[in-house]
Short mmCIF file of C-alpha atoms and ligand atoms in Angstrom, two decimals:
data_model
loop_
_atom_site.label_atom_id
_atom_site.label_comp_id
_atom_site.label_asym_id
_atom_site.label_seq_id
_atom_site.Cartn_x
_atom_site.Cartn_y
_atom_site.Cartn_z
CA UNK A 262 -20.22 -19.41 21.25
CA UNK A 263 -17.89 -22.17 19.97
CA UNK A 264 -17.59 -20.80 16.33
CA UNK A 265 -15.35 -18.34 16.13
CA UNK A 266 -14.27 -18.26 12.25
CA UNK A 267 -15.13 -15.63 9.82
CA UNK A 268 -15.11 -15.36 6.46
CA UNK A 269 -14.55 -12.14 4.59
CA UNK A 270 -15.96 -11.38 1.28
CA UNK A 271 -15.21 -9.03 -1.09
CA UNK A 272 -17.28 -9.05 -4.33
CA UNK A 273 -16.18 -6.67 -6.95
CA UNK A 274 -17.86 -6.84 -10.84
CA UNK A 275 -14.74 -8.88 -12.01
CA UNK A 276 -13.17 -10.15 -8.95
CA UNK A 277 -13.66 -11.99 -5.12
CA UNK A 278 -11.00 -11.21 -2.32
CA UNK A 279 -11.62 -13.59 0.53
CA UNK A 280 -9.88 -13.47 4.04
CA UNK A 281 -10.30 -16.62 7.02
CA UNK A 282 -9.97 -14.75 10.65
CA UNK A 283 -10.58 -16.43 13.66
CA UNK A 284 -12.11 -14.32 16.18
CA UNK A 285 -11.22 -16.31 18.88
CA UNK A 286 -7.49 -15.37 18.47
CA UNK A 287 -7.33 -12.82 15.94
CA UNK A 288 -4.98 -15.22 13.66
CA UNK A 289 -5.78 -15.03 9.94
CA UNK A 290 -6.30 -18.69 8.75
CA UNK A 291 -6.29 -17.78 4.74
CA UNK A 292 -6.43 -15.21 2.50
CA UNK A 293 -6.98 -15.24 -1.17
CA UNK A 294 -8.12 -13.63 -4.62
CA UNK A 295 -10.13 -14.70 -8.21
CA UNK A 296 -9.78 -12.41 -10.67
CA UNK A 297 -10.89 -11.66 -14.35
CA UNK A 298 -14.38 -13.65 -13.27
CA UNK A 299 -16.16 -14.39 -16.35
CA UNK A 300 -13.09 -14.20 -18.87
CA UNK A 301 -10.96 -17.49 -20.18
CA UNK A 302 -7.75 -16.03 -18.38
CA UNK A 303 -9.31 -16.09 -14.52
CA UNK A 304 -7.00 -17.03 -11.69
CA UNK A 305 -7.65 -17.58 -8.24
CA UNK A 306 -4.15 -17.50 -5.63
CA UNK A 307 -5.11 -19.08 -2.42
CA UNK A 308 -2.75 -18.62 0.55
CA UNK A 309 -2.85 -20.94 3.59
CA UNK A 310 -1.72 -18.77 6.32
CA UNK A 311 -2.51 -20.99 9.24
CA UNK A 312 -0.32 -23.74 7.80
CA UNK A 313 2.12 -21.28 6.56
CA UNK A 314 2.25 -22.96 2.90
CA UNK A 315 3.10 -21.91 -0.17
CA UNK A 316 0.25 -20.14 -2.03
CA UNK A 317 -1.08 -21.79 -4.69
CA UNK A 318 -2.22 -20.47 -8.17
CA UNK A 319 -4.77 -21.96 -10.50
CA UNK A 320 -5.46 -20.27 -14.29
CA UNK A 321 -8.34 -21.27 -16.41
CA UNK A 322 -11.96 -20.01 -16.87
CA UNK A 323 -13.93 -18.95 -14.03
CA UNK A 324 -17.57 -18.71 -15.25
CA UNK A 325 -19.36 -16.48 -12.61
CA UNK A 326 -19.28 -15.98 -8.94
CA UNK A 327 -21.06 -18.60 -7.98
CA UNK A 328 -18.54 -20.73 -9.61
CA UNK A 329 -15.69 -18.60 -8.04
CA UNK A 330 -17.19 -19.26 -4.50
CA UNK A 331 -16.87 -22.64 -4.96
CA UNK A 332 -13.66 -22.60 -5.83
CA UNK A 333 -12.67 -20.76 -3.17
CA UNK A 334 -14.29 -23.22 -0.77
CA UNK A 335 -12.71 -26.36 -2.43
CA UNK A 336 -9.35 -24.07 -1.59
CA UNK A 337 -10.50 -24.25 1.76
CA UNK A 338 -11.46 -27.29 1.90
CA UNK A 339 -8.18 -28.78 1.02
CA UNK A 340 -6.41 -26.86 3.85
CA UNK A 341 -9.15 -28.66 6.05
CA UNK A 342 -10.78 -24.85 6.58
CA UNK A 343 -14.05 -25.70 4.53
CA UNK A 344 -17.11 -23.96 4.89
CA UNK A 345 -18.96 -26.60 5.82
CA UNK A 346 -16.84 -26.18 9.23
CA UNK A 347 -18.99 -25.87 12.09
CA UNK A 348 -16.33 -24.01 13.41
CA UNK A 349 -17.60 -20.94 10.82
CA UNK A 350 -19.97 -18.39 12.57
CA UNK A 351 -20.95 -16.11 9.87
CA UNK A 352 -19.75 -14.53 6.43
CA UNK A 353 -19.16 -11.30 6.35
CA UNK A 354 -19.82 -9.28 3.05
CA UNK A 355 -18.05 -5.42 1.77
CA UNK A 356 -21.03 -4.09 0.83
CA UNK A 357 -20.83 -0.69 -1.16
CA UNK A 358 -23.77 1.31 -1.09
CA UNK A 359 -25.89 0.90 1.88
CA UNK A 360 -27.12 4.45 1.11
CA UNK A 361 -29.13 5.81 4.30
CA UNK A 362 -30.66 3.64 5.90
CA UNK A 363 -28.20 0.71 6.48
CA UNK A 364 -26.07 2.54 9.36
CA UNK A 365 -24.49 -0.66 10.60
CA UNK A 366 -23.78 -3.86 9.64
CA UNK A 367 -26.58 -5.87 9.12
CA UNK A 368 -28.01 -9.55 9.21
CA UNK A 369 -29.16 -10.48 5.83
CA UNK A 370 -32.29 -11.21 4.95
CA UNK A 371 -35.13 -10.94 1.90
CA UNK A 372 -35.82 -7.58 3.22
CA UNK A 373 -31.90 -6.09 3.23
CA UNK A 374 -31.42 -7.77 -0.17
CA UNK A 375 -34.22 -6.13 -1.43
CA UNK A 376 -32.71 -2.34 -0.43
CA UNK A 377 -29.44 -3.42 -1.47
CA UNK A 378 -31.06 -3.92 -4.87
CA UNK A 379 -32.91 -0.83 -4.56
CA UNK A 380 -29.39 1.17 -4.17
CA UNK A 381 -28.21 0.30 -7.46
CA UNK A 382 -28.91 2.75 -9.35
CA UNK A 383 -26.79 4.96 -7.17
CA UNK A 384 -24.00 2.15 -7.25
CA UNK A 385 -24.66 0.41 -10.68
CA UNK A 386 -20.65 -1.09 -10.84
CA UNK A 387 -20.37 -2.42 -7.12
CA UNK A 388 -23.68 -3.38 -5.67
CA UNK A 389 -24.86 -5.92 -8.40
CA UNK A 390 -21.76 -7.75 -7.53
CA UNK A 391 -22.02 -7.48 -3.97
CA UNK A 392 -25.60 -9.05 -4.00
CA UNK A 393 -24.74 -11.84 -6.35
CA UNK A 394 -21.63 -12.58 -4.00
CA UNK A 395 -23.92 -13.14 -1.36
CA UNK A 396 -26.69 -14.87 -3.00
CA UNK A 397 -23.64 -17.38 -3.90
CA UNK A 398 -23.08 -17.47 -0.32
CA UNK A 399 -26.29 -17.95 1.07
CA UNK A 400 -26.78 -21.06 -1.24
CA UNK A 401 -23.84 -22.85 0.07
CA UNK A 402 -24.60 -22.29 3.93
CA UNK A 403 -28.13 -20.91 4.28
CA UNK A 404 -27.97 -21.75 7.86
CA UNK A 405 -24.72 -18.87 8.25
CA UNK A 406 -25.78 -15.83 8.71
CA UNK A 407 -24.92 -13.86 6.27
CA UNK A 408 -23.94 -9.67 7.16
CA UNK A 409 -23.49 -6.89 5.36
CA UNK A 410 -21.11 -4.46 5.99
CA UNK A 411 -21.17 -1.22 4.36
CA UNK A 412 -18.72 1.18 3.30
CA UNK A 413 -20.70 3.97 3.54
CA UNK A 414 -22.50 3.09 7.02
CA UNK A 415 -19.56 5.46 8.63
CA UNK A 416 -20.33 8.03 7.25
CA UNK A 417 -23.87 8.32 7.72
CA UNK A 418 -23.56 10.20 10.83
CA UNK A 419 -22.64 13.38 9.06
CA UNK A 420 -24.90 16.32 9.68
CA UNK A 421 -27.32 17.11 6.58
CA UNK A 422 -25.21 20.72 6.12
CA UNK A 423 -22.59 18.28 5.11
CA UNK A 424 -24.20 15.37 3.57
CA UNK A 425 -26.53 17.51 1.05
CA UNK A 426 -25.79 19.06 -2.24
CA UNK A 427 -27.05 22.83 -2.67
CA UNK A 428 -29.28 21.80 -4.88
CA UNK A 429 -33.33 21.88 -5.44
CA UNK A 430 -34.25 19.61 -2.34
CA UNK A 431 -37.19 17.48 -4.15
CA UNK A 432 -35.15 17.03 -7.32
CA UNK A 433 -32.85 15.93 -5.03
CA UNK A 434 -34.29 13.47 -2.41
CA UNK A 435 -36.54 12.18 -5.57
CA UNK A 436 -33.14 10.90 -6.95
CA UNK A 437 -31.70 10.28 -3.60
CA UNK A 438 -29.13 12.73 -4.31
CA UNK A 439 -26.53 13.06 -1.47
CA UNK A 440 -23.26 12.93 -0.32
CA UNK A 441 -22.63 9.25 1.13
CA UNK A 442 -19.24 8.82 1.17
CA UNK A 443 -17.27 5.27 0.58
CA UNK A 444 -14.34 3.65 2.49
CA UNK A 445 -16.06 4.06 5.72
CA UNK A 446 -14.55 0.58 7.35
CA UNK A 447 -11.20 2.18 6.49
CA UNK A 448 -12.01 5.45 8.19
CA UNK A 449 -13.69 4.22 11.18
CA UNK A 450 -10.49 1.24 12.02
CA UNK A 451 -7.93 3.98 11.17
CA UNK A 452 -9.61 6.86 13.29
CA UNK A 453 -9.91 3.86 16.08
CA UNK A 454 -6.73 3.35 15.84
CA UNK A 455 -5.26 6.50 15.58
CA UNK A 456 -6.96 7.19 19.10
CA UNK A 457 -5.31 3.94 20.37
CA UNK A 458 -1.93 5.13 19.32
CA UNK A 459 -2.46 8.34 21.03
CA UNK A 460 -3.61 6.64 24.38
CA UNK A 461 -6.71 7.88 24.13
CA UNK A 462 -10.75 6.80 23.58
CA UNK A 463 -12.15 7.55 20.23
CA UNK A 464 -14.87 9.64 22.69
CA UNK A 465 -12.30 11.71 23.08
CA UNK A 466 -10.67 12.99 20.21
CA UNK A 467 -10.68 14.56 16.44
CA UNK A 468 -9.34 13.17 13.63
CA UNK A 469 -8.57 14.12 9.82
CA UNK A 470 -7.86 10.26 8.05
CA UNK A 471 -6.48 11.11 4.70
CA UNK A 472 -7.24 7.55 3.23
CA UNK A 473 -4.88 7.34 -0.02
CA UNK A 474 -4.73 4.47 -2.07
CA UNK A 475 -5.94 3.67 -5.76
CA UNK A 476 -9.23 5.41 -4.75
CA UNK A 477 -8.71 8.34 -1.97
CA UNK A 478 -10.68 9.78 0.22
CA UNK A 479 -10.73 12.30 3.42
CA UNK A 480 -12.66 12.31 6.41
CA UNK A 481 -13.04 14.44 9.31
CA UNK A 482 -13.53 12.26 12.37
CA UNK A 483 -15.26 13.94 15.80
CA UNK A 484 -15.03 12.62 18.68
CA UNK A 485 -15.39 9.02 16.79
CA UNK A 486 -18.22 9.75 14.67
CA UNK A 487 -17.66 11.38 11.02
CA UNK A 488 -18.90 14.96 9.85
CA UNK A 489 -17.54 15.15 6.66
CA UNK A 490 -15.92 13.65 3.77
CA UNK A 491 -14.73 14.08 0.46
CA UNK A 492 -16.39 11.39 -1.88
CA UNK A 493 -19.89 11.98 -2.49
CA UNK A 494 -23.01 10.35 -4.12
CA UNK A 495 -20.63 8.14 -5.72
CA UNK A 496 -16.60 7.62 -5.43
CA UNK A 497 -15.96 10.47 -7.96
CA UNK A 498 -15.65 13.19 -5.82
CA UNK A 499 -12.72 14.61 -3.69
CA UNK A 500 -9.14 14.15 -4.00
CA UNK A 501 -7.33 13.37 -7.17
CA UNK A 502 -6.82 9.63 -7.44
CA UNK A 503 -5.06 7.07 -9.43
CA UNK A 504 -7.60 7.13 -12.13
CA UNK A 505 -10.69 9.86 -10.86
CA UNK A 506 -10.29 13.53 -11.10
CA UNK A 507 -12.35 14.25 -7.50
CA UNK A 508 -13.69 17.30 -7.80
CA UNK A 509 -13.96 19.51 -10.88
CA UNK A 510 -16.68 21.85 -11.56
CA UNK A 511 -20.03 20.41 -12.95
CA UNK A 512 -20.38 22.57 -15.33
CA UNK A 513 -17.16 20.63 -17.20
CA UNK A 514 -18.99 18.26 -17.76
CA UNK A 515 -22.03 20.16 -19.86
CA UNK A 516 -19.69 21.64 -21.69
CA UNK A 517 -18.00 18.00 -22.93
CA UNK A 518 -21.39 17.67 -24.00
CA UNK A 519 -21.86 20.62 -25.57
CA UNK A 520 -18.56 21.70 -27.11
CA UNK A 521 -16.68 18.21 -26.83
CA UNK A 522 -19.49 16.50 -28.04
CA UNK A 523 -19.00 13.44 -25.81
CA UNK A 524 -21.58 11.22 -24.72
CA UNK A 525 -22.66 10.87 -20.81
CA UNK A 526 -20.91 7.06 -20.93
CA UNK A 527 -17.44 8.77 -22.43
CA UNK A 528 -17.83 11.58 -19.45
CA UNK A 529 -18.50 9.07 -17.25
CA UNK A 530 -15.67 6.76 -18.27
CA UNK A 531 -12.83 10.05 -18.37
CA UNK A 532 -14.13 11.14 -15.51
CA UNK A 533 -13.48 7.97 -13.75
CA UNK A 534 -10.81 5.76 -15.47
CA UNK A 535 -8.66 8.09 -17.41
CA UNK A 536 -8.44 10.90 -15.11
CA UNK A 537 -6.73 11.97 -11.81
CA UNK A 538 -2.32 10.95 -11.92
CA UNK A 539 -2.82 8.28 -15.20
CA UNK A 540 -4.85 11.67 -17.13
CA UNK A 541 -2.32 14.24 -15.84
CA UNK A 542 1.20 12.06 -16.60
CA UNK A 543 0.00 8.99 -17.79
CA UNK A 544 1.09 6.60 -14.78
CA UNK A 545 -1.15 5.81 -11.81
CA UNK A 546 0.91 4.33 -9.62
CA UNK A 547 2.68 6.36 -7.36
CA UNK A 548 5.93 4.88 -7.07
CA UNK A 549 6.39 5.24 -10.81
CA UNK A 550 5.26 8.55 -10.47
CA UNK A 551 8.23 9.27 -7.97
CA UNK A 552 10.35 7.40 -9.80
CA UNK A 553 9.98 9.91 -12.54
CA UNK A 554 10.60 12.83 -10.78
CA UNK A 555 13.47 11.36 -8.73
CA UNK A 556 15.29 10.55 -12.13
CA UNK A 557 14.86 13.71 -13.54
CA UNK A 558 14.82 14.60 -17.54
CA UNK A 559 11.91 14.80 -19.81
CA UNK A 560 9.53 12.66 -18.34
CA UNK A 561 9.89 14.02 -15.10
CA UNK A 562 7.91 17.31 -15.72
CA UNK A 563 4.61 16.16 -16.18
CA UNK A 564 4.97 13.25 -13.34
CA UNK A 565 5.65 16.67 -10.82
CA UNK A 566 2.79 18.42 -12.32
CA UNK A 567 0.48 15.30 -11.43
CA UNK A 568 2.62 15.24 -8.03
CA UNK A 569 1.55 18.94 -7.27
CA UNK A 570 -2.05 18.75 -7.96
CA UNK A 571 -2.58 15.46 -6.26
CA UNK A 572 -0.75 17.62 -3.15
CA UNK A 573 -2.36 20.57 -3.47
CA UNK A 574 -5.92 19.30 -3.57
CA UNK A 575 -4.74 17.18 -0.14
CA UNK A 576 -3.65 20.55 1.07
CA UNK A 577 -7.04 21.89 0.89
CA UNK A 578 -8.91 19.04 2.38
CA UNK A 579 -6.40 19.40 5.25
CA UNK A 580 -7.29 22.78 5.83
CA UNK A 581 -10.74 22.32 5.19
CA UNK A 582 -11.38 19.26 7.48
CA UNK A 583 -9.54 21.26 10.36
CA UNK A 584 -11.76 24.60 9.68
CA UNK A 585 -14.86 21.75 10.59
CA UNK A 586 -13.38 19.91 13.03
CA UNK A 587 -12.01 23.43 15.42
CA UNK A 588 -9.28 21.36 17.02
CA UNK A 589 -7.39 18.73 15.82
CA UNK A 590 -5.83 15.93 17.50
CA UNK A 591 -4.28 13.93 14.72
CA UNK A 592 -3.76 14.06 11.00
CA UNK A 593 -3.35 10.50 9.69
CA UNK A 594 -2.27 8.63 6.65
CA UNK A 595 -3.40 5.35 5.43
CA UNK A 596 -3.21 2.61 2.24
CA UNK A 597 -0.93 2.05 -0.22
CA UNK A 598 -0.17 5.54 -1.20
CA UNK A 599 -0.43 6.81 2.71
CA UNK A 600 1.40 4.07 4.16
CA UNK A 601 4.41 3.59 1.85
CA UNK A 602 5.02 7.18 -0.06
CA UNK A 603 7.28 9.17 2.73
CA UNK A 604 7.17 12.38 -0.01
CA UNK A 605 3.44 12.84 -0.56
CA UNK A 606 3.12 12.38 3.85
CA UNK A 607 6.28 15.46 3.78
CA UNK A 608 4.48 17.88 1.08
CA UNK A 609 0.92 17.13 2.78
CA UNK A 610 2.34 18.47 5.57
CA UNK A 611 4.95 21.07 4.30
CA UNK A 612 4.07 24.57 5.67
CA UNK A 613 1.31 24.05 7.86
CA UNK A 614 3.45 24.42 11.25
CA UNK A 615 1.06 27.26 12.05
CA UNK A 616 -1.67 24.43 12.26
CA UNK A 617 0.69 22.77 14.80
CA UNK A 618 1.64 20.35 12.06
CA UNK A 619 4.59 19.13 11.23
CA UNK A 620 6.50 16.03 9.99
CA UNK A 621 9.28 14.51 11.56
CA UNK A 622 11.93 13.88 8.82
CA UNK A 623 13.66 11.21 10.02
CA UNK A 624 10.58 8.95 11.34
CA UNK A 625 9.08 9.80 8.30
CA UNK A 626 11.69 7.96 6.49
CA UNK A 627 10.75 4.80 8.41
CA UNK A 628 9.21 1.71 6.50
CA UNK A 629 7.38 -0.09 9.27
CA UNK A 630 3.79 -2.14 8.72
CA UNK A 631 2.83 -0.90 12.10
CA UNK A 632 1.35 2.11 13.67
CA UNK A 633 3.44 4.81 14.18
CA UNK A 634 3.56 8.60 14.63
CA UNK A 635 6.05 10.81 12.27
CA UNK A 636 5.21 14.39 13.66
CA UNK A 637 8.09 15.47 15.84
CA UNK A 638 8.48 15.20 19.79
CA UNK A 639 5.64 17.52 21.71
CA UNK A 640 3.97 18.71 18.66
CA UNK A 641 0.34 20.17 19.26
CA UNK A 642 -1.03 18.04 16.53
CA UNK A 643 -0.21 14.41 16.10
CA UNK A 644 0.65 13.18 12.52
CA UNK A 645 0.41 9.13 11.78
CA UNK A 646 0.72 6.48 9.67
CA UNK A 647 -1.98 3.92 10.56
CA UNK A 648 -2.08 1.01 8.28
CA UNK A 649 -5.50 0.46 7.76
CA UNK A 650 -7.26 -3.43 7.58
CA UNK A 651 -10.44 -3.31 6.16
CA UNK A 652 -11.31 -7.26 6.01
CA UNK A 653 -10.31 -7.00 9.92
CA UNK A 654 -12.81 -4.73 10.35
CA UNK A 655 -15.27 -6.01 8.86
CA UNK A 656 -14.91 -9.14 10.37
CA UNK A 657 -14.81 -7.24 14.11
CA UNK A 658 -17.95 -5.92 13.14
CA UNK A 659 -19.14 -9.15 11.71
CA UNK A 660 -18.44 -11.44 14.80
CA UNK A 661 -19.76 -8.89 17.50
CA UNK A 662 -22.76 -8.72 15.37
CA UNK A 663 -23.30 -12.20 15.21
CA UNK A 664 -22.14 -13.31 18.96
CA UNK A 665 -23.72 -11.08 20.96
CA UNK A 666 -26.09 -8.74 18.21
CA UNK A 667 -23.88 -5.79 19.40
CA UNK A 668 -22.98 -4.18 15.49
CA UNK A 669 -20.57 -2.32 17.21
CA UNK A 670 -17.18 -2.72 16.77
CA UNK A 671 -15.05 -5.19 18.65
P1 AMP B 804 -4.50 0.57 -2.39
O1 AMP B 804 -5.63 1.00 -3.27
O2 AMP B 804 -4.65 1.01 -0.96
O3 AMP B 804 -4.13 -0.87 -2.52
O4 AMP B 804 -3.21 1.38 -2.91
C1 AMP B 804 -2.64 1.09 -4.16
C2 AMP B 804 -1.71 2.21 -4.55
O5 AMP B 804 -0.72 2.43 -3.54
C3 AMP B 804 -0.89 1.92 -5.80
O6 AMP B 804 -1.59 2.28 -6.97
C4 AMP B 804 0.34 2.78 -5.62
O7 AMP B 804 0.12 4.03 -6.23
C5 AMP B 804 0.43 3.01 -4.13
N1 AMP B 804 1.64 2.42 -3.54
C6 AMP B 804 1.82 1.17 -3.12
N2 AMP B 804 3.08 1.00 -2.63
C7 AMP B 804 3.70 2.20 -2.76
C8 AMP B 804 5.02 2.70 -2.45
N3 AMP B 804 5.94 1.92 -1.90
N4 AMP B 804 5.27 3.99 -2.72
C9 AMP B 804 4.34 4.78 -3.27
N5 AMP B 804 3.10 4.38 -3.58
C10 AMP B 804 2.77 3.10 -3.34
#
């Protein structure tokens, strides 16, 4: 097959990230962003990566995403990368709910849109977007194929003990109420990769990925396949998180209701955009959060409160993922809080040495964008830093789909 260009979509409700790969050498030809879709103040920054160029910003209205899309491919276009290339085999699509039935990436067609629409209600923010973003991209090359690849696709291997709520089974399955999980393309490249650093096949070993960025999330990873992890029917549940409190008992939320007096849309919105680190110390960014602490005085006491729950609950899903796994081959950190905060990777870690973990304080220190392991010399368990690449992955997963129909990953 001559065409060996992807091209990487992202559709969020407000924004479209877009990556260029060429499959045939791995290179990334362009990368980009629109944001605030729909407002007056939208901006798209384009950056020509094959060419090495500046990037280039544009401000000024962006009406929708179909008009987005076609700003991205004028972008394109001018860097002579348009997708009217022949050289293009397919687009690839994040999509976020694939609920169960979509367990690997998929060709598009009238029949997958149709389920993707179906999923909404269990993914009202993300999947809307995701199907208009490849609508939009079906109507400017419906000869492409188009695939969907779907975050929670990864996890649908987990065994129903873990994947089901203990709750009334026909109440449940009539809502198609279970525990799906999200950030599965990070958790399957990462737990690849993990292996690869280790020297060994995914076949062969166990993983814990503590995924930690904006959103978090952990998975236990068997022998390549997932059995557990922490977010849920939707992204809410599991670790504490820039902005979502992960898990708190259900019955908080009745008693809002009852006693608080708060609508189900003011839950919902706490619950998901005022809670976790901004709720607890009013900052969600973990370097600010550190910065606090490391410069001590008033402000700093609430900033190590939020610090110490968002460690503690990682503690727990530590222990909890090695309890299901038996034996651990490697714990493993990844995105922007995993990859870049040395402190959260050291108190993670602190005082499980009788797990054979342990952290290396010196390599941990060590700002690299590569893979790397920080647990000292001969320890029984391994303990990474994997940097994870999501549009990578999906666009592995979108080539081998398309070139030889093997959804596999490359
Ligand atoms: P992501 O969602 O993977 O893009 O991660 C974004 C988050 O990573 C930000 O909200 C920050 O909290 C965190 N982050 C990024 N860089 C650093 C850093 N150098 N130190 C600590 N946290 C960081």
């Amino acid at each position: 097959m001559s065409a060996t260009r992807v091209l990487v979509l992202n559709s969020g409700s407000s924004s479209v990230k877009y990556q260029l790969l060429d499959m045939g050498d791995g290179s990334r030809l362009a990368a980009g962003l629109v944001e605030r879709i729909g407002e007056e103040t939208s901006r798209l920054k384009h950056s020509p990566l094959a060419s090495g160029g500046e990037a280039r910003e544009s401000d000024g209205p962006v009406a929708d995403h179909e008009a987005a899309l076609k700003a991205v491919a004028q972008e394109l276009s001018r860097d002579g990368l348009g997708l009217d290339s022949p050289e293009l085999a397919a687009i690839g699509h994040r999509v976020v709910h694939g609920g169960k039935r979509f367990t690997r990436p998929t060709v598009v067609d009238d029949a997958v849109l149709a389920e993707i629409e179906r999923l909404i209600p269990v993914a009202p923010l993300h999947n809307p977007a995701n199907l208009t973003g490849i609508r939009t991209a079906q109507a400017l090359r419906p000869d492409l194929p188009q695939v969907a690849v779907f975050d929670t696709a990864f996890h649908t291997t987990m065994p129903e003990s873990a994947a089901r709520y203990a709750i009334d089974v026909k109440t449940a399955d009539e809502h198609r109420i279970r525990r799906y999980g999200f950030h599965g393309t990070s958790h399957a490249y990462v737990s690849r990769e993990t292996a690869r650093l280790l020297g060994r096949a995914p076949e062969d070993v166990n993983v814990i990925v503590l995924h930690l960025g904006n959103g978090a999330s952990a998975s236990a990873v068997e022998k390549g396949r997932c059995v557990d992890t922490s977010m849920g029917l939707t992204p809410l549940e599991g670790l504490v998180m820039g902005t979502r409190s992960g898990d708190v008992d259900p019955a908080v939320i009745f008693h809002l209701t009852r006693v608080g007096e708060m609508s189900t849309d003011e839950i919902d919105t706490l619950l998901n955009k005022k809670s976790g680190l901004l709720g607890l110390c009013g900052d969600n960014d973990m370097r600010e959060i550190r910065r606090r602490i490391d410069e001590g005085g008033e402000d700093a006491a609430p900033a190590q409160l939020a610090f110490d729950i968002y460690i503690h609950r990682l503690k727990k899903y530590i222990g909890a993922y090695y309890a299901v796994l038996g034996r651990v081959d490697a714990v493993v950190f990844t995105a922007g809080v995993g990859e870049n905060a040395a402190p959260v990777r050291e108190a993670a870690i602190a005082g499980l040495e009788s797990l054979g973990l342990a952290v290396d304080g010196t390599l941990n220190a060590v700002r690299s964008g590569e893979p790397r392991l920080i647990s000292p010399e001969g320890a029984r368990v391994a303990v990474a830093v994997v940097p994870t690449d999501e549009e990578l992955e999906i666009a592995n997963q979108t080539y081998a789909l398309v070139r030889d129909g093997n959804a596999g990953a490359a």
